[in-house]
Structure formats: structure tokens, C-alpha cells
Amino acid sequence: MGIVLRVTSGPHEGQEYRIDQNGRFVIGRSARAAFAMAQDCALSRDHFQLEHDPPVCHLVDLGSTNGTKVNGLRVERVLLREGDTISAGDSEFHVHYTEDEGASTMEGGCAGCGARLEVGVGVQRSRPADGSKEAEIPTAPVSAQPVLLCERCEERRRQFPETSPDYLIEEQIGEGGMGQVYRARQISRNRRVAIKMMLANSTAGDKAVNYFHREIQALRDMLMPSGKCHPSIVEFYDLFQVEGHLQLVMEYVDGKNALEWLRTLKEPLPIESAARIGQALMSALSYAHSRGYVHRDIKPSNLLMMGPVHRPRLKLSDFGLAKSLVDGRVFANLTGQGEVGGSIGFLSPEHILKFGEVREPADIYCAGATLFFLLTEKYPFLGFDPRRNDSYEMVLENPPIPLRAFRPDAPEGLERVLLKALKKKPGDRWKSASAMWQALRPFAPPRSA
């Protein structure tokens, strides 16, 4: 089985690229690319990659400047199907699968891997779920069309918890006190998603269940009228329950959290890259604040990073501690007296003193501490260790260390930006996330494509 990319528009219109063997094949304007397209100046040097493992082929964006779209949707990684349209740079490609017999293999094939199913072979999976009902949480929707799986994909499906027939779980990618997170593919839209599941009878406790519902509500409320979210916030797709599992379907981010991403770098994070990360984070926070939410848990592990170090992109995740400022009744009883939320190394003083009353300036403080850590791999207080008994006192009383004590290559102006974000009194910090975004602008000059 092979795959053919036909260039249907752009400087290389009319050319075809054929893959008849297993492997990874780069498309870009670099002469070293497997499919070099030097005349398309809008393509990145290494724009996207095809991972061909018959009977399937995945497309992976390689951190390109302007992104890669499949059927009009920007993607990080996606399974290609017969007839898909790829847009990259100024070029468009049509996807066609071939066999020795010359027949298409994707239409009418297995919904999981795309393999052709013989007549009478395959398992239909379109039954509705019988999960218990709960207010405002519907059961999983029934597929409008039968979902056919080959025996291999059906066997894999049985290894994971039941979900909507429109989703095929690929693997578990996370686990916590509230439940599990799985990577899955939505069959009808051919897109990867993350499904966060929580057992309705979970032993995690009422607080964990409340945090789960809090995240659901926050992600729902941040959707625009168009149904989309801010480009730097993980997007909400769907919510239902199946056989007692509450299931939140979100955008899948094909990357690492900022802590893991930082460890892959061979050198300290470049100043420009840190400023770009800061701008993306402040833009996301400005949007969340405009929708009436304070995140309250900004830290490196809640920033999902994508792309190369010189062109980083991020998605802000985990709104389980988010606080609504719009309706005082929402989540009003979830924060007990004396409770502290978040991670101590990135907490603002008001997190410690009055966690239930924190507002937008707390997110700005946490963002400043996060950027300081990404640049230095240290906390912003001399000798700070989150395991020390006096760690809270250090946050409340000790002055932050100037950035250039650890990064002498940092501009003095950037140091001032972070010191202002880390002021003890909320009123002394940047007046808004937008104001801090503007302050970071000189350190992240725009790049040409």
C-alpha cells in the first residue's frame, strides 16, 4: 500500500510525491527534504513530515512558522485519509492511497486504522451507552453512521474504558487523583483529542469531583460565540458520561509540559523564546480574565509546549483551580478556610494568605515566577526549597532575586518586567495581563516567515 501527494495549487502545482515504503518523509523547502519544494518560499525549511506505516500514514507538523492544515483545520499530528487536503505555505496537496490493485483503501475501511475490510468482516460499534444520568451531563451520543473496526482495532478498543463510538482511544497519557486522561481520535472529524475521565463513584472525594466540574465549567465559559477558544488555551470539545464515567473531551496537544520541554534543551532557554512564551501566556490570561476567570495555578507543568525552541507555542491547561469572578455563587463553597491551592514554588502571597479571594494580579505573579524558572531553572528566592518548613514565609517576606544574577545575558529591561510581576502587593504589579504582554514586546521581536 502506498500514498500519493498531488500538489493541486502553488508554485509546484502538478507535481506528485509517491511513498511506497515504510519510513518518515519530510516536506519543506530545504534541499535535504525528502520532497523538496524550493520554489514555495512560504514553506518552512522542514515544514511537515509523513510517517508511513502501512496501512496508515500520519502527518506531523514540524513546528512550521505558519502551521499545517488538513481540511482547513490546523493540526499537530493527524491520521491522513483518502481525499484529505493538506495546506502548507502557498501549496495545497491532495491525499490518495494506492494498492497493487489500484483500489482506494480508506473509504469503507476500518475507522481505526483505515485498512480495507473484506465483505462481512469488521465489528459495528454504534450502540448507545447506558451510563447513569446526571444533571446537564448527557450520555454519550449515538453515531449517526455505523462505526466499523477491524479485529485488531476492536481488540485495542476493549483494552480501555468505554467511551462514545465516535472516539477510539489510543493510549493512557496521564493519571491523577481525579481519574485518567487518554489520547483518542475522533473518527467523524479525524482529529486527535484528549479525554479526561472520572468515575462517578470515584474514591477521589468530593473536592476532586468539584475540581473536575470546575474545569468543565471554565472551559465551557471561555468558548467564543464561534465555538472556538483562545489559541493559547486548551480547547473544550464535548462532555458526556458513559457507564458511570464522566468524560471531558478536550483538544489534544502533541507536546510536552514546560518542565519536561525545558529538560530537552541542550542550552539555557533563549531570551527571545522566553519572551515569546511570556507573551503567549499573558495573552491567554488576558482572555481568561476578560471571560471572568482567574486561573490560580499558573506553573510550568500547566504550560503545554509545542514547536522548536526558537518558535515556541503554548497551550494553557488545567483550569481545575480556576475561580469565577462573574457569578459569586459559582464555586463559592469549594475553598475552605485556610486552604492553599497551587504549587508553592509559584504561589503569590495572596494564595497563601487568602486563597479564596485571589484575583487577576495573582495570575500575573505566578506567570512572573514561571518565566523566572524557565529562564534560570531556579525559584525566584535565594535558597528556596518548596520542601522547607519556612517556604511560605520566604514567599511572603523575602525579596525576589534579580534575573541577571543567574542570567547575565538577560536585558535589564526584562529583569525589571519580572521584578514588577513579583511584587508582594498586588497593586504594585502590572495592572493587567495585557500590560505585561506589552512590557515583554521589546524582547520578542517579530520573526519573518
XYZ file of C-alpha atoms in Angstrom:
449
model
C 0.000 0.000 0.000
C 1.312 3.452 -0.872
C 0.313 7.086 -0.610
C 0.447 9.829 -3.226
C 0.530 13.581 -2.554
C -0.630 15.570 -5.554
C 0.209 19.286 -5.488
C -3.040 20.945 -6.543
C -2.004 24.584 -6.109
C 1.112 26.635 -5.521
C 4.479 27.017 -7.281
C 4.858 23.230 -7.649
C 1.316 22.602 -8.928
C 1.042 19.371 -10.918
C 3.862 17.538 -9.184
C 3.269 14.263 -7.369
C 5.135 12.694 -4.479
C 4.719 8.950 -4.029
C 5.613 6.878 -0.956
C 5.726 3.095 -1.367
C 7.785 2.135 1.674
C 7.772 2.495 5.448
C 9.534 5.487 6.930
C 9.451 9.189 7.688
C 9.460 11.715 4.863
C 9.934 15.471 5.307
C 8.225 18.035 3.077
C 9.702 21.547 3.019
C 11.804 23.942 1.015
C 15.110 22.521 2.291
C 17.192 20.691 -0.280
C 17.580 17.893 2.286
C 13.830 17.287 2.492
C 12.553 14.050 1.001
C 10.138 16.158 -1.050
C 11.969 19.436 -1.622
C 9.777 22.357 -2.702
C 12.311 25.151 -3.026
C 10.029 27.457 -5.014
C 7.422 27.748 -2.238
C 9.044 30.453 -0.114
C 6.147 30.368 2.370
C 7.058 26.833 3.418
C 9.394 26.332 6.360
C 12.623 24.521 5.567
C 11.265 21.398 7.274
C 7.520 22.053 7.267
C 5.768 18.743 7.927
C 6.571 15.055 7.983
C 4.731 11.977 6.773
C 5.102 8.883 8.951
C 4.168 5.996 6.694
C 3.462 2.640 8.339
C 1.025 0.815 6.059
C -1.895 0.677 6.095
C -1.797 4.109 7.766
C 0.069 7.359 7.321
C 0.261 10.189 9.863
C 1.100 13.816 9.152
C 3.194 15.613 11.796
C 3.793 19.369 11.731
C 7.469 20.131 12.456
C 6.977 23.433 14.234
C 6.452 25.310 10.985
C 6.132 29.083 11.068
C 2.601 29.270 9.659
C 1.379 25.807 10.585
C -0.056 22.932 8.582
C -3.779 22.474 7.945
C -5.698 19.349 6.985
C -9.170 20.006 5.577
C -8.951 23.586 6.862
C -8.030 22.726 10.474
C -4.570 23.444 11.854
C -3.003 20.209 13.095
C -0.004 19.000 15.072
C -0.453 15.329 14.212
C -3.271 13.623 12.330
C -4.098 10.387 10.527
C -4.406 11.047 6.797
C -7.384 9.636 4.949
C -8.286 9.262 1.296
C -9.254 12.608 -0.215
C -7.821 14.816 2.549
C -6.500 18.242 1.567
C -3.244 19.473 3.119
C -2.428 23.185 3.155
C 1.134 24.310 3.887
C 2.862 27.510 2.820
C 1.384 28.556 -0.534
C 0.769 24.950 -1.575
C -2.115 22.527 -1.331
C -1.890 18.745 -1.610
C -4.485 16.063 -2.316
C -4.059 12.732 -0.493
C -4.585 9.492 -2.402
C -3.960 5.936 -1.187
C -2.930 3.225 -3.624
C -2.669 -0.563 -3.621
C -1.194 -3.024 -6.057
C -4.688 -3.438 -7.473
C -5.016 0.323 -7.732
C -8.052 0.481 -5.439
C -8.585 3.067 -2.731
C -8.269 1.571 0.755
C -9.590 4.260 3.041
C -13.238 4.660 2.100
C -15.407 1.987 3.702
C -12.447 0.669 5.630
C -11.702 0.297 9.330
C -12.468 3.532 11.173
C -9.458 2.922 13.369
C -6.535 2.191 11.055
C -8.077 2.669 7.602
C -7.386 -0.902 6.497
C -9.800 -2.262 3.916
C -12.394 -4.604 5.368
C -13.498 -7.667 3.477
C -17.237 -8.122 2.997
C -18.734 -9.387 6.241
C -15.577 -8.637 8.213
C -15.410 -5.981 10.889
C -17.324 -5.127 14.002
C -20.032 -2.476 14.088
C -19.721 -0.245 17.171
C -22.586 2.216 17.289
C -24.554 1.229 20.372
C -25.551 3.980 22.797
C -24.016 3.993 26.261
C -26.178 3.293 29.287
C -24.408 5.474 31.828
C -26.390 6.890 34.726
C -27.893 10.294 34.117
C -26.683 13.404 35.876
C -27.941 16.967 35.585
C -26.633 18.744 32.487
C -24.317 15.843 31.598
C -25.767 13.787 28.739
C -24.874 10.208 27.940
C -22.535 9.619 25.023
C -24.150 10.468 21.657
C -25.078 7.644 19.304
C -23.198 7.585 15.994
C -25.282 8.658 13.005
C -23.381 6.155 10.832
C -22.126 2.672 11.767
C -18.542 2.661 13.045
C -16.677 -0.301 11.566
C -13.488 -1.606 13.141
C -11.174 -4.383 12.106
C -10.490 -7.126 14.631
C -7.160 -5.599 15.652
C -8.662 -2.161 16.386
C -11.649 -3.731 18.148
C -9.244 -5.670 20.381
C -7.385 -2.450 21.194
C -10.660 -0.682 21.980
C -11.564 -3.327 24.541
C -8.365 -2.574 26.481
C -9.681 0.853 27.515
C -12.789 2.179 29.279
C -15.961 2.512 27.218
C -16.459 5.851 25.507
C -18.566 7.297 22.698
C -18.455 5.184 19.493
C -17.109 8.271 17.729
C -13.873 8.109 19.741
C -11.159 5.481 19.502
C -8.775 5.567 22.486
C -5.115 5.119 21.570
C -3.352 5.195 24.939
C -3.448 6.481 28.509
C -1.331 9.622 28.836
C -1.996 10.746 32.394
C -3.367 9.734 35.757
C -4.207 11.618 38.919
C -6.466 11.738 41.917
C -9.477 12.614 39.771
C -9.129 9.857 37.183
C -7.291 9.199 33.944
C -6.502 11.080 30.740
C -6.441 9.279 27.400
C -5.337 10.234 23.931
C -8.005 9.314 21.403
C -9.073 10.015 17.848
C -12.468 11.399 16.963
C -13.419 9.294 13.985
C -16.001 11.608 12.397
C -13.620 14.586 12.315
C -10.331 12.690 12.078
C -8.733 14.664 14.874
C -6.825 13.711 17.979
C -8.410 14.599 21.291
C -7.710 14.171 24.987
C -10.425 12.520 27.078
C -10.309 13.162 30.810
C -12.380 10.551 32.637
C -13.633 10.419 36.190
C -15.570 7.590 37.744
C -18.867 8.818 39.140
C -18.252 6.584 42.181
C -14.583 7.550 42.439
C -12.863 7.437 45.810
C -11.101 10.692 44.955
C -13.522 12.588 47.202
C -15.963 15.454 46.788
C -13.241 18.064 46.403
C -11.679 16.297 43.408
C -15.104 15.874 41.812
C -15.773 19.577 42.353
C -12.440 20.472 40.746
C -13.388 18.330 37.750
C -16.712 20.154 37.372
C -14.946 23.486 37.871
C -12.628 22.788 34.931
C -15.570 21.759 32.772
C -17.441 24.973 33.565
C -14.397 27.182 32.990
C -13.549 25.627 29.615
C -17.188 25.915 28.514
C -17.433 29.554 29.554
C -14.304 30.506 27.647
C -15.656 29.394 24.295
C -16.339 32.233 21.882
C -19.699 32.506 20.066
C -17.990 30.742 17.138
C -17.361 27.724 19.381
C -13.603 28.311 19.372
C -11.349 29.273 22.280
C -8.243 31.432 22.614
C -5.406 29.894 20.536
C -3.195 29.593 23.642
C -5.788 27.840 25.831
C -6.629 24.138 25.596
C -9.990 23.940 23.873
C -13.183 22.296 25.147
C -14.938 19.950 22.686
C -17.575 17.854 24.435
C -18.898 16.471 27.714
C -20.856 13.285 28.395
C -20.853 10.213 30.599
C -20.566 6.534 29.779
C -21.172 3.706 32.227
C -20.596 5.960 35.198
C -17.501 7.681 33.755
C -17.709 11.461 33.448
C -15.835 12.247 30.239
C -14.459 15.653 29.268
C -13.222 15.809 25.669
C -10.578 18.448 25.022
C -8.064 19.439 22.416
C -5.062 17.104 22.380
C -1.761 18.955 22.490
C 1.042 16.986 20.878
C 3.831 18.358 23.035
C 5.382 18.361 26.493
C 4.685 20.404 29.570
C 7.193 23.209 30.028
C 9.136 21.365 32.742
C 9.688 18.332 30.512
C 10.299 20.528 27.468
C 12.933 22.539 29.358
C 14.859 19.370 30.201
C 15.187 18.524 26.494
C 17.047 21.754 25.745
C 20.808 21.494 25.435
C 21.343 25.126 26.434
C 19.520 27.649 28.653
C 16.239 28.908 27.211
C 16.985 31.822 24.840
C 15.786 35.230 25.999
C 13.632 35.776 22.892
C 11.998 32.370 23.315
C 11.157 33.087 26.956
C 9.653 36.436 25.985
C 7.503 34.757 23.311
C 6.317 32.195 25.842
C 5.545 35.035 28.243
C 3.565 36.914 25.621
C 1.522 33.839 24.692
C 0.820 33.165 28.370
C -0.195 36.759 29.091
C -2.430 36.791 26.017
C -4.173 33.627 27.283
C -4.544 35.106 30.772
C -5.875 38.382 29.405
C -8.560 36.412 27.558
C -9.404 34.256 30.593
C -9.655 37.369 32.775
C -11.926 39.027 30.215
C -14.213 35.985 30.453
C -14.337 36.338 34.232
C -11.839 33.662 35.294
C -8.632 33.671 37.333
C -6.592 30.537 36.663
C -4.914 30.393 40.116
C -2.476 27.602 39.176
C -0.003 29.042 36.680
C 3.192 26.961 36.736
C 5.497 25.318 34.171
C 3.759 21.937 34.331
C 0.471 23.564 33.246
C 2.013 25.063 30.104
C 1.960 22.614 27.193
C 4.768 23.428 24.765
C 4.955 22.765 21.043
C 7.355 23.602 18.255
C 11.103 24.240 18.194
C 12.815 26.332 20.839
C 13.199 29.344 18.533
C 9.463 29.329 17.685
C 7.739 28.044 20.815
C 3.962 27.813 21.054
C 1.993 27.004 24.170
C -1.410 25.961 25.419
C -2.503 26.859 28.934
C -4.114 23.846 30.596
C -5.684 22.629 33.852
C -8.411 25.011 34.977
C -9.298 22.803 37.952
C -8.490 25.610 40.411
C -9.988 28.397 38.299
C -12.088 30.985 40.132
C -15.072 32.673 38.545
C -15.312 36.418 39.139
C -18.571 36.818 37.238
C -21.022 34.960 39.453
C -20.182 34.945 43.136
C -22.302 31.827 43.630
C -20.205 29.717 41.290
C -17.792 27.503 43.230
C -18.332 29.696 46.308
C -18.099 26.761 48.685
C -15.088 24.987 47.197
C -12.358 26.892 49.034
C -12.241 26.240 52.737
C -10.848 28.492 55.437
C -7.050 28.391 55.423
C -6.860 26.330 52.229
C -3.931 26.986 49.867
C -4.118 25.956 46.235
C -1.423 25.670 43.582
C 2.276 24.761 43.815
C 4.296 26.545 46.474
C 7.217 27.489 44.233
C 4.923 29.587 42.035
C 2.371 30.898 44.554
C 1.621 34.569 45.065
C 1.497 35.916 48.641
C -2.295 36.190 48.427
C -2.501 32.487 47.524
C -1.097 31.829 50.990
C -2.993 34.498 52.908
C -6.434 34.431 51.246
C -6.596 31.814 48.513
C -10.362 32.091 48.159
C -10.101 35.815 47.411
C -7.271 35.925 44.840
C -7.891 37.935 41.698
C -6.108 38.692 38.418
C -2.854 40.049 39.956
C -2.194 36.591 41.437
C -2.001 35.099 37.929
C 0.459 37.840 36.948
C 2.679 36.985 39.932
C 2.582 33.256 39.136
C 3.393 33.986 35.486
C 6.412 36.047 36.585
C 7.643 33.202 38.824
C 7.102 30.726 35.984
C 9.093 32.783 33.456
C 11.877 33.247 36.029
C 12.049 29.465 36.473
C 12.050 28.767 32.722
C 14.963 31.168 32.263
C 17.013 30.023 35.259
C 15.640 26.622 36.357
C 15.532 28.174 39.846
C 12.839 29.668 42.067
C 12.929 33.467 42.491
C 14.060 33.408 46.146
C 17.580 32.745 47.427
C 17.877 29.247 48.868
C 14.204 28.473 48.251
C 13.135 24.844 48.524
C 9.410 24.019 48.440
C 10.039 21.241 50.984
C 11.424 23.611 53.613
C 9.234 24.384 56.601
C 9.707 28.109 56.062
C 8.857 28.095 52.346
C 5.614 30.061 52.866
C 7.455 32.672 54.935
C 10.018 33.101 52.155
C 7.270 33.832 49.629
C 5.651 36.329 51.990
C 8.795 38.106 53.211
C 11.900 37.531 51.048
C 12.633 39.829 48.100
C 12.931 38.118 44.702
C 16.387 37.617 43.196
C 17.125 39.811 40.142
C 17.033 37.729 36.976
C 20.552 38.723 35.883
C 22.070 37.126 38.983
C 21.529 33.836 37.117
C 21.206 35.083 33.532
C 23.756 37.872 32.978
C 22.839 37.770 29.270
C 19.293 38.967 30.045
C 18.427 42.593 29.226
C 17.978 44.859 32.210
C 14.523 45.735 30.953
C 13.382 42.096 31.088
C 14.663 41.862 34.647
C 12.508 44.870 35.548
C 9.458 43.273 33.940
C 9.793 40.161 36.122
C 10.602 42.093 39.311
C 7.437 44.134 38.825
C 5.385 40.959 38.295
C 6.818 39.544 41.556
C 5.912 42.467 43.794
C 4.449 41.406 47.151
C 1.467 43.758 46.952
C -0.993 43.053 44.131
C -1.441 46.759 43.412
C 2.306 47.163 42.711
C 2.340 44.600 39.894
C 1.404 45.071 36.259
C -2.128 46.438 36.129
C -3.266 43.736 33.716
C -2.038 40.749 31.754
C -2.264 42.920 28.645
C 0.074 45.485 30.228
C 2.657 42.791 30.957
C 2.268 41.499 27.389
C 3.177 44.967 26.125
C 6.143 45.131 28.503
C 7.512 41.859 27.081
C 7.129 43.010 23.488
C 10.621 44.591 23.058
C 12.249 41.278 23.955
C 10.314 39.197 21.394
C 10.730 40.989 18.048
C 8.538 39.618 15.235
C 10.103 36.968 13.032
C 9.796 36.710 9.298
C 8.258 33.519 7.939
